[in-house]
Short mmCIF file of C-alpha atoms and ligand atoms in Angstrom, two decimals:
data_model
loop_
_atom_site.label_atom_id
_atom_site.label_comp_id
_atom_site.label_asym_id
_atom_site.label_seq_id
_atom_site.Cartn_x
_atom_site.Cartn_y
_atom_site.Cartn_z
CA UNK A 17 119.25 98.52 127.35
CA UNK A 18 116.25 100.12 128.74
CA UNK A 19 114.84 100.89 125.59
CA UNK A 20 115.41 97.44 123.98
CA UNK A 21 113.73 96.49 127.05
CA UNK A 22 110.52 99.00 125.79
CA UNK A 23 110.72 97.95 122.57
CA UNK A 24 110.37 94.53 123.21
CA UNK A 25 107.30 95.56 125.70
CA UNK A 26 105.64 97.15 122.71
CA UNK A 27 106.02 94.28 120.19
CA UNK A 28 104.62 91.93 122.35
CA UNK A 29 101.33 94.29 122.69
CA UNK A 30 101.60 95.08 119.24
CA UNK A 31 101.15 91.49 118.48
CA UNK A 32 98.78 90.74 120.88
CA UNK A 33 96.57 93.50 119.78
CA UNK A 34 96.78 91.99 116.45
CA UNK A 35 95.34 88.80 117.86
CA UNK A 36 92.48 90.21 119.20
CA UNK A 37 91.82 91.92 115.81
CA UNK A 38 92.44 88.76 113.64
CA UNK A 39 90.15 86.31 115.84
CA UNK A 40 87.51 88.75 116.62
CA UNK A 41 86.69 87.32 120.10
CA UNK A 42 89.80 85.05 121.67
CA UNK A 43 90.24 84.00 125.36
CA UNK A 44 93.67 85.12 127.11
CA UNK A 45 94.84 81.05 126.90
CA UNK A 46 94.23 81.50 123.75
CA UNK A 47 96.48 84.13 123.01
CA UNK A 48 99.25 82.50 125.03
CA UNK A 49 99.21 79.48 122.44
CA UNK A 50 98.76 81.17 119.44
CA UNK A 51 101.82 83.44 120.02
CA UNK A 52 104.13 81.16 122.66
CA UNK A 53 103.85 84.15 125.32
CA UNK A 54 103.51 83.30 129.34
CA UNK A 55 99.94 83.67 130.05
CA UNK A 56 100.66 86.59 132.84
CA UNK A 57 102.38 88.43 130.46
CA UNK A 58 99.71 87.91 128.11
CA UNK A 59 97.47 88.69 131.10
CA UNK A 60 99.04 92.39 131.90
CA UNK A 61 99.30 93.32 128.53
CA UNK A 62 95.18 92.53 128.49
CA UNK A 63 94.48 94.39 131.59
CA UNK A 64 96.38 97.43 130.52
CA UNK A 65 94.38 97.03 126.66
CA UNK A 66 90.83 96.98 128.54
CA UNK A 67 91.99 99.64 130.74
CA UNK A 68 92.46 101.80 127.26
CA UNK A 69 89.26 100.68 126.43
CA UNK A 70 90.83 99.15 122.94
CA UNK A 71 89.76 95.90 123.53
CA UNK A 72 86.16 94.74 125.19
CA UNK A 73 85.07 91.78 126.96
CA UNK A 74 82.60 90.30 124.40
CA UNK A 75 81.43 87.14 125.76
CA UNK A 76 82.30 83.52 127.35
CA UNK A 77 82.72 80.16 126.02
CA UNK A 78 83.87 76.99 128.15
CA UNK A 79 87.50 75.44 127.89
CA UNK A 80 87.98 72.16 127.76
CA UNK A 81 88.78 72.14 130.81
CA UNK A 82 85.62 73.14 131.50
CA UNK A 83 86.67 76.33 133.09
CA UNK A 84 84.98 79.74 131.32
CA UNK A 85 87.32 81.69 129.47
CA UNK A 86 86.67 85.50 128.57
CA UNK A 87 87.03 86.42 125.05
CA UNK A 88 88.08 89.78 124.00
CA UNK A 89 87.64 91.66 120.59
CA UNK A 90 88.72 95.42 119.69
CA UNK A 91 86.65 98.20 120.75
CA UNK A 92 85.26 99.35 117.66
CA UNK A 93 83.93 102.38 118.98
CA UNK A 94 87.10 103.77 120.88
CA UNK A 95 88.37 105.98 118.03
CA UNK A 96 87.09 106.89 114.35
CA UNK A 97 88.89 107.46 111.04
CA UNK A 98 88.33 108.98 107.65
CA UNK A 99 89.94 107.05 104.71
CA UNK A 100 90.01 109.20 101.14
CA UNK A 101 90.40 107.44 98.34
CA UNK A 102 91.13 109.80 95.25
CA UNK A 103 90.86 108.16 91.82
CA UNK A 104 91.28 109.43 88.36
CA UNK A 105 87.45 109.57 87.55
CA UNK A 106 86.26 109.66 91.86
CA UNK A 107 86.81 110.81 94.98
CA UNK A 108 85.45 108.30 97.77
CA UNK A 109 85.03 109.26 101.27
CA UNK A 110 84.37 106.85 104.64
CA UNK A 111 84.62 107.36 108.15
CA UNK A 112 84.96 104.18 110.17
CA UNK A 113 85.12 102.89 113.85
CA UNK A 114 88.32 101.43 114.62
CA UNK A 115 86.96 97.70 113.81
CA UNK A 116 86.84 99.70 109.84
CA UNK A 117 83.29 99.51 109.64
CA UNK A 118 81.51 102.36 107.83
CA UNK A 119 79.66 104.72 109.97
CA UNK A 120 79.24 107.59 106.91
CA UNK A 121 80.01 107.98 103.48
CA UNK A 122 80.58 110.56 100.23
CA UNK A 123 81.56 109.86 96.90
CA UNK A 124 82.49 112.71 94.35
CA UNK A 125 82.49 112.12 90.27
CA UNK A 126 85.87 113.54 89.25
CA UNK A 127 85.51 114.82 85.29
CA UNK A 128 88.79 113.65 83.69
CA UNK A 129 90.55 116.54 83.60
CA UNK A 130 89.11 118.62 86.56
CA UNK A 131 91.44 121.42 87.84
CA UNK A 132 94.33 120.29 90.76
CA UNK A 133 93.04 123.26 92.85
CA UNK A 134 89.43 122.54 92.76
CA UNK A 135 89.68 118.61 92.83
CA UNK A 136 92.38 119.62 96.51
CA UNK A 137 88.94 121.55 97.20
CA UNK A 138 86.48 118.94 96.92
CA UNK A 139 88.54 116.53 99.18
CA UNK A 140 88.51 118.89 101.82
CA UNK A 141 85.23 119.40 101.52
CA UNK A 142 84.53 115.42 101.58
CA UNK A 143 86.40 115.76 104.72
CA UNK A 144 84.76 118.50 106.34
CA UNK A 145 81.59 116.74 105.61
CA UNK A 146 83.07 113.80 107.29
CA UNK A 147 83.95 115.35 110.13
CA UNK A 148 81.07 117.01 111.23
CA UNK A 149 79.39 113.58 111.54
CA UNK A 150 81.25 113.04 114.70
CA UNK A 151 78.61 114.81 116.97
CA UNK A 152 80.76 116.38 119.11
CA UNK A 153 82.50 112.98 120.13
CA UNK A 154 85.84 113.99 119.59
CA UNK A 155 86.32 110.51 118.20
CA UNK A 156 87.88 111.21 115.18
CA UNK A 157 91.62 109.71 115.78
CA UNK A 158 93.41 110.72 112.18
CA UNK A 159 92.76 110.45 108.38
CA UNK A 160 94.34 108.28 105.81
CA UNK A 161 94.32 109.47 101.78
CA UNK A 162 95.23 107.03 99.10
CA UNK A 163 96.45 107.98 96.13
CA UNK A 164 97.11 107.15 92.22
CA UNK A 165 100.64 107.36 91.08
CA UNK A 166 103.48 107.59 93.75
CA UNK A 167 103.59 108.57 96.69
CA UNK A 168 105.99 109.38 99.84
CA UNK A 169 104.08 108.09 102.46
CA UNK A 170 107.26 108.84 104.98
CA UNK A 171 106.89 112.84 103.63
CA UNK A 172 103.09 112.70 103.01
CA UNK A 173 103.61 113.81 99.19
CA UNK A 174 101.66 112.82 96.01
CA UNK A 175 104.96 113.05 93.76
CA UNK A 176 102.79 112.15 90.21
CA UNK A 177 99.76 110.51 88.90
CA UNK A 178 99.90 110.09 85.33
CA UNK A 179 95.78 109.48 85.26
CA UNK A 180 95.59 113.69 86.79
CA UNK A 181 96.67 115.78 84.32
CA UNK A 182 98.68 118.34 86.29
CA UNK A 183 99.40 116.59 89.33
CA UNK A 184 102.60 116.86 90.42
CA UNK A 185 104.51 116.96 93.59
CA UNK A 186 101.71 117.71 95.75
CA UNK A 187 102.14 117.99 99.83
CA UNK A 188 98.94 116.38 101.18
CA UNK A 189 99.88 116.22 104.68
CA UNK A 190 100.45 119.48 105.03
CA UNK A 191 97.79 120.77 102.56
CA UNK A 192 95.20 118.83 104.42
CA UNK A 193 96.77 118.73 107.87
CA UNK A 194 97.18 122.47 108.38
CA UNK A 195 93.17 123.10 107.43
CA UNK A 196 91.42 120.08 109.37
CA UNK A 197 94.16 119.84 112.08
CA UNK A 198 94.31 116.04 112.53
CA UNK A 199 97.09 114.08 111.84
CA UNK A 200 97.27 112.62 107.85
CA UNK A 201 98.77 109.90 106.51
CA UNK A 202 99.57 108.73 102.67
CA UNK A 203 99.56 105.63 100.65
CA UNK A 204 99.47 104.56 97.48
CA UNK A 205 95.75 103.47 96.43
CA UNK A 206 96.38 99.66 95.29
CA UNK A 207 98.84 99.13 98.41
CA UNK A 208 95.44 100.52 100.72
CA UNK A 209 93.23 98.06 98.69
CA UNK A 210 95.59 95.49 99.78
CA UNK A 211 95.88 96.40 103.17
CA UNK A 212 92.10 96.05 103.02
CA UNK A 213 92.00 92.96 101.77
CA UNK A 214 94.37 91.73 104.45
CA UNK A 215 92.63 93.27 107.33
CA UNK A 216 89.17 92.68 105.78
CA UNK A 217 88.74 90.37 102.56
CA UNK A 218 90.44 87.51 101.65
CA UNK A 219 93.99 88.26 102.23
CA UNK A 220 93.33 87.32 106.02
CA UNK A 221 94.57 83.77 105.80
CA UNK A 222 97.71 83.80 103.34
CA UNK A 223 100.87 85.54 103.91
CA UNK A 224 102.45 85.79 100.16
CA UNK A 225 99.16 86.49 98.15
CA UNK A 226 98.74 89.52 95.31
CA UNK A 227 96.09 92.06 94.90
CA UNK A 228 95.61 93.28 91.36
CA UNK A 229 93.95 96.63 91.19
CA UNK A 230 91.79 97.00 87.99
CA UNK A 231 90.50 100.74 87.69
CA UNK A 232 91.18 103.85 85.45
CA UNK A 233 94.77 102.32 85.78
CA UNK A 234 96.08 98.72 86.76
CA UNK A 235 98.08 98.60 90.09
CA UNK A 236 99.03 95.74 92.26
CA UNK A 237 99.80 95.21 95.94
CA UNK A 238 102.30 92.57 97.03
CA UNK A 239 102.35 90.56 100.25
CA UNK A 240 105.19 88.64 100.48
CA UNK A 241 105.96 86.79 103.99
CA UNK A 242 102.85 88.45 105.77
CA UNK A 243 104.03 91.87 104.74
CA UNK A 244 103.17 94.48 102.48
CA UNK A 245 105.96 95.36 100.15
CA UNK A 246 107.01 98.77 99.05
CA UNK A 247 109.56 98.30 96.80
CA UNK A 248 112.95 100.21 98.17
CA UNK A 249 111.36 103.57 96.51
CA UNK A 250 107.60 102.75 97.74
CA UNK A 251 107.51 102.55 93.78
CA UNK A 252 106.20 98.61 93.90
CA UNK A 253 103.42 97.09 91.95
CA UNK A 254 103.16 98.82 88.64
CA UNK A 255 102.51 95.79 86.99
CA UNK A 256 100.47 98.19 84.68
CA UNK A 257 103.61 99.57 82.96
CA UNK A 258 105.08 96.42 82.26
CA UNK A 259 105.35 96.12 78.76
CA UNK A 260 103.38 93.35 76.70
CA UNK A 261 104.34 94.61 73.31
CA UNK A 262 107.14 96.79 72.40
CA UNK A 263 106.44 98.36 69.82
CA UNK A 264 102.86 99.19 71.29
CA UNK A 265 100.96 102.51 71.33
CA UNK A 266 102.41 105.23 73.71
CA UNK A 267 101.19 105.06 77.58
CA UNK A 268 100.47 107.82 79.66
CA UNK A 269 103.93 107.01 81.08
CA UNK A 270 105.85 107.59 78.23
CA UNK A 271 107.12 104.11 77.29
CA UNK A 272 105.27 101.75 74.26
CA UNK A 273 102.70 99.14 74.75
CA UNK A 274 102.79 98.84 78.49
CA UNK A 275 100.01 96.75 80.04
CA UNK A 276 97.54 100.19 80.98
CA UNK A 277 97.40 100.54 77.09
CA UNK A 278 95.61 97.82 76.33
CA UNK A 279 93.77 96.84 79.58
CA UNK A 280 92.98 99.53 82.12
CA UNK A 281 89.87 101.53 82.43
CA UNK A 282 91.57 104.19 80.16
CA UNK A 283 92.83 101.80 77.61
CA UNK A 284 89.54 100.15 77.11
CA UNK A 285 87.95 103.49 76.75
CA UNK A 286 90.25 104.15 73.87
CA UNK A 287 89.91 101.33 72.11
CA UNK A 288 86.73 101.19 71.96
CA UNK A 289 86.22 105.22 70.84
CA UNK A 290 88.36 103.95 68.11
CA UNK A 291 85.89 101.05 67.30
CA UNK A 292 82.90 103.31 67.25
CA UNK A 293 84.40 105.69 65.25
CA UNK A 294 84.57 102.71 62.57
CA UNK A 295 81.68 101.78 62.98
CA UNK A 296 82.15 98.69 65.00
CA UNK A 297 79.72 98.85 67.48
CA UNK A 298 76.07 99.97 67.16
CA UNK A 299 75.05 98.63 70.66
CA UNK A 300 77.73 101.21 72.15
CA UNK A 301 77.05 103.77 70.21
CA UNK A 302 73.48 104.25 71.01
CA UNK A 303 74.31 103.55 74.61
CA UNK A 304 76.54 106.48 75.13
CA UNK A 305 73.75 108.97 72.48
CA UNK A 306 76.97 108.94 69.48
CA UNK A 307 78.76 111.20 72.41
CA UNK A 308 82.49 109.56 71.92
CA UNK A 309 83.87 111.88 74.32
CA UNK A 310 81.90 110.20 77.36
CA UNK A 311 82.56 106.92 76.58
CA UNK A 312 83.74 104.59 79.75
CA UNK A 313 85.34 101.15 80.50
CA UNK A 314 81.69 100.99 82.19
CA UNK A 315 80.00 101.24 78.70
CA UNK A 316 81.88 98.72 77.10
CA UNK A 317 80.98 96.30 79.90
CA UNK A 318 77.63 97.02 79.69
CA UNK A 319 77.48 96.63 75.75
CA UNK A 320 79.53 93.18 76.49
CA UNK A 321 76.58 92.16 78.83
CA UNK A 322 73.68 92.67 75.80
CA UNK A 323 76.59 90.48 73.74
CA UNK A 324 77.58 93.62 71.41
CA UNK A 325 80.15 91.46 69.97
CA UNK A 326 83.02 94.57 69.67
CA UNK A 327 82.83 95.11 73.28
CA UNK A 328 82.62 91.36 74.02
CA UNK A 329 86.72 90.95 72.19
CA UNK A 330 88.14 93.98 73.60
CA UNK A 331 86.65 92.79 77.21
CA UNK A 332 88.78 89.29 76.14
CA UNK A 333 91.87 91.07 74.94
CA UNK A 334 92.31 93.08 77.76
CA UNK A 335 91.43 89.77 80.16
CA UNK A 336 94.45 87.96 77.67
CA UNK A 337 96.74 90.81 78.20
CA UNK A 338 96.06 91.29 82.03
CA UNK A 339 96.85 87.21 82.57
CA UNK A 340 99.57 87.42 80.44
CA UNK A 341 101.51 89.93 82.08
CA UNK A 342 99.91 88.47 85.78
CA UNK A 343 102.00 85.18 84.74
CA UNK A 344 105.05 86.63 85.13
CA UNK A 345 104.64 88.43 88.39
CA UNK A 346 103.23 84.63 89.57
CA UNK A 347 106.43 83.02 87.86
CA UNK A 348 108.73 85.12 89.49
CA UNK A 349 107.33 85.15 92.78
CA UNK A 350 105.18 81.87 93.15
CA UNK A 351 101.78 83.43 95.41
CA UNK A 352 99.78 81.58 97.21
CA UNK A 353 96.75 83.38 95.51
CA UNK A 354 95.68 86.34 93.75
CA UNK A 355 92.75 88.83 94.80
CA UNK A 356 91.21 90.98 92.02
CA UNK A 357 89.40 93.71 92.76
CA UNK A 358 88.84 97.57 91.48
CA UNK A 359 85.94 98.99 89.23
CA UNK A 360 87.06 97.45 86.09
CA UNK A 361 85.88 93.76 87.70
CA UNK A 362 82.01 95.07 86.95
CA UNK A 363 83.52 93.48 83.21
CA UNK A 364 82.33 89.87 85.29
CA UNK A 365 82.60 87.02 83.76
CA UNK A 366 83.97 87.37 80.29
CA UNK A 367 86.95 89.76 82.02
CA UNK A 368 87.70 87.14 84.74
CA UNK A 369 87.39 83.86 82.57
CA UNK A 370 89.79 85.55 79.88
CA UNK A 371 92.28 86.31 82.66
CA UNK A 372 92.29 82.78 84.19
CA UNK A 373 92.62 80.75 80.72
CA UNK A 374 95.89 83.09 80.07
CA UNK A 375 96.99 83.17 83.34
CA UNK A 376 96.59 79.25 82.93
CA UNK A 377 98.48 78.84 79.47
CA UNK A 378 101.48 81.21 80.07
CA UNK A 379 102.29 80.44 83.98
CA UNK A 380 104.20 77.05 84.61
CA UNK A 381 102.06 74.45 85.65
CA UNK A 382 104.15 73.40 88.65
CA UNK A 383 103.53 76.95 89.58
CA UNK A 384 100.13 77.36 89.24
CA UNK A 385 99.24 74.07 90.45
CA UNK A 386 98.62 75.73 94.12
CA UNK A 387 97.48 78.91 93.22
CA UNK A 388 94.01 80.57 93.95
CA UNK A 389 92.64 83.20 91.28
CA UNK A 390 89.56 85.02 93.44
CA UNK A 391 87.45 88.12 93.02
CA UNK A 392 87.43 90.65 96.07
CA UNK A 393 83.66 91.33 97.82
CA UNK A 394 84.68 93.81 99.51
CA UNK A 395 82.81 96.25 96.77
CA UNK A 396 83.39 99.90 95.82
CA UNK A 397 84.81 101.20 99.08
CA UNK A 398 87.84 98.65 99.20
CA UNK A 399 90.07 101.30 98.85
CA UNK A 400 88.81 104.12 100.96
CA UNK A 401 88.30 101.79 103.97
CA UNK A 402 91.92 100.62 102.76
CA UNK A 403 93.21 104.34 103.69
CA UNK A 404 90.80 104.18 106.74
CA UNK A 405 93.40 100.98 107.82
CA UNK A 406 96.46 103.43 106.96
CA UNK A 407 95.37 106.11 109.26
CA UNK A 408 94.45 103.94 112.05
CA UNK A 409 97.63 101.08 111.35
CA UNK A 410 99.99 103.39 114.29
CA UNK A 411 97.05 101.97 116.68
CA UNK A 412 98.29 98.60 116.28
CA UNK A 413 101.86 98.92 115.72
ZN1 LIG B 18 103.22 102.79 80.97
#
């Protein structure tokens, strides 16, 4: 009894806290509408949050009443957090205040194919670096890593990630948590850009909305009723191995013609090293010096911008293919809108247009008729801020 009575205590703070985050600067009467809670409840659990210091007076403004209300916003400054995002191709490092704004920064190029060991090294060392930009504050609260592949966010293991050759099974809590001595928590990278886009971007004001991560591989987040969803395995979202032809080339995951193939970062790269190697593209050839080997998703964007006409058609395949297999997820699970973000959107325009028209012809119309197609501006850190919001998510829960 007494600890229903506790957990009930903590929900209602929980949610309150959550207020005060959302609104960015809300009066206690507020609160008590927005979440049908007595106003001297609402009242002690207020008094107790300023006497953390997690929330801070930040102002006034009249009721209509004409009484002046106090409004209250979180504490940015109370704690910090480091959120790691680890790509195929990058490693991307923030530390933030507890409001996820970012106070420092390091990005690492990760050559495809780098060794496990030394790209384990480099984070730590992104860490370390990190770190020491706390001054001596003792702010830093915990650290959140995101990761390709899946994950075990409950064990705090990388199990695979099909992009890392050799990457298998690895224990980052305790790999990271027994050098740097902070607490370290796991997630999988498009489920952190999601969580970003919630807390930060556009995902603020729906509560069954879909985050498509275009990068070196395609992922998706999926918030259904206000909450993320992990799948029962935390294996959700792989949108990028469904299949859109079956008898397709092989993927790195083993089955034919899945989605990644034909569309991700990878994919593109491929294709388009085929297309130089017959000759069918001088713009991209130039622009990557005839080196095949270095050729990038990137490239072909850029050779799509100066209209190389090659680059311009696989840009619009991969936009067909991406819609296409986008119009089934929407089919099936009828969002509210759809937020794409990841490095792969620097394609612009002919990327995005080519995913709306298929999205358009293959999803039913009374379907689509409500649904928003948008572009994330939350730029290149989405997902490292995203992992910032993992490791600091216990502080509002
Ligand atoms: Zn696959």
């Amino acid at each position: 009894m007494r600890e229903n009575r506790s957990d009930a205590k903590q929900k209602k703070r929980s949610k309150i806290l959550n207020l005060i985050r959302e609104r960015k600067g809300c009066s206690r009467s507020e609160i008590a509408t927005a979440l049908d809670i007595d106003k001297k409840s609402v009242s002690l659990v207020v008094d107790d949050l300023l006497a953390q210091e997690l929330v801070l007076p930040v102002g006034f403004r009249d009721s209509q009443a004409g009484r002046r209300q106090e409004l209250l916003a979180v504490n940015g400054s109370h704690t910090n957090y480091i959120g790691i995002d680890l790509g195929a191709t990058h490693i991307t490092g923030v530390r933030t205040d507890l409001n996820c704004l970012v106070l420092d920064r390091v990005f690492f190029e990760v050559r495809p194919g780098l060794a496990v060991d030394l790209i384990l090294e480099q984070m730590k060392s992104i860490i370390k670096t990190l770190m020491s930009s706390d001054s001596g504050t003792g702010k830093l609260k915990s650290i959140g890593v995101c990761l390709p592949g899946f994950v075990n966010p409950v064990d705090g293991i990388s199990l695979v990630a099909e992009n890392i050759p050799g990457w298998h099974e690895i224990r980052i809590r305790k790999i990271l948590g027994e050098e740097i001595h902070k607490s370290v928590y796991i997630e999988d990278c498009s489920r952190a850009m999601g969580l970003a886009e919630r807390w930060l971007g556009k995902g603020g004001e729906v509560d069954d909305f879909l985050v498509l991560d275009l990068g070196y591989g395609i992922g998706m987040a999926l918030f259904l009723n206000g909450d993320l969803y992990t799948g029962s395995g935390y294996k959700s979202g792989e949108i990028g191995h469904t299949v859109v032809d079956k008898d397709g080339p092989v993927c790195t995951c083993g089955k034919k013609g899945c989605l990644e193939v034909y569309a991700s970062g990878r994919g593109i790269a491929q294709i388009a090293s085929d297309g130089v190697k017959s000759n069918q593209s001088g713009i991209l050839e130039e622009l990557i010096h005839g080196d095949i080997k270095s050729l990038t998703a990137q490239d072909v964007a850029l050779a799509a911008s100066m209209n190389d006409e090659h680059s311009l058609q696989i840009i619009g395949a991969a936009g067909e293919y991406i819609g296409t297999a986008l119009s089934n997820v929407v089919n099936i699970l009828n969002p509210k809108k759809i937020i794409i973000g990841g490095g792969l959107t620097g394609a612009g325009k002919p990327l995005f247009d080519s995913i709306a028209k298929a999205l358009q012809a293959h999803t039913m119309k009374e379907i689509i008729a409500d649904l928003k197609l948008e572009q994330s501006d939350l730029g290149v850190d989405v997902s490292a801020r995203g992992s910032a919001l993992v490791a600091m998510e216990h502080v509002f829960s």
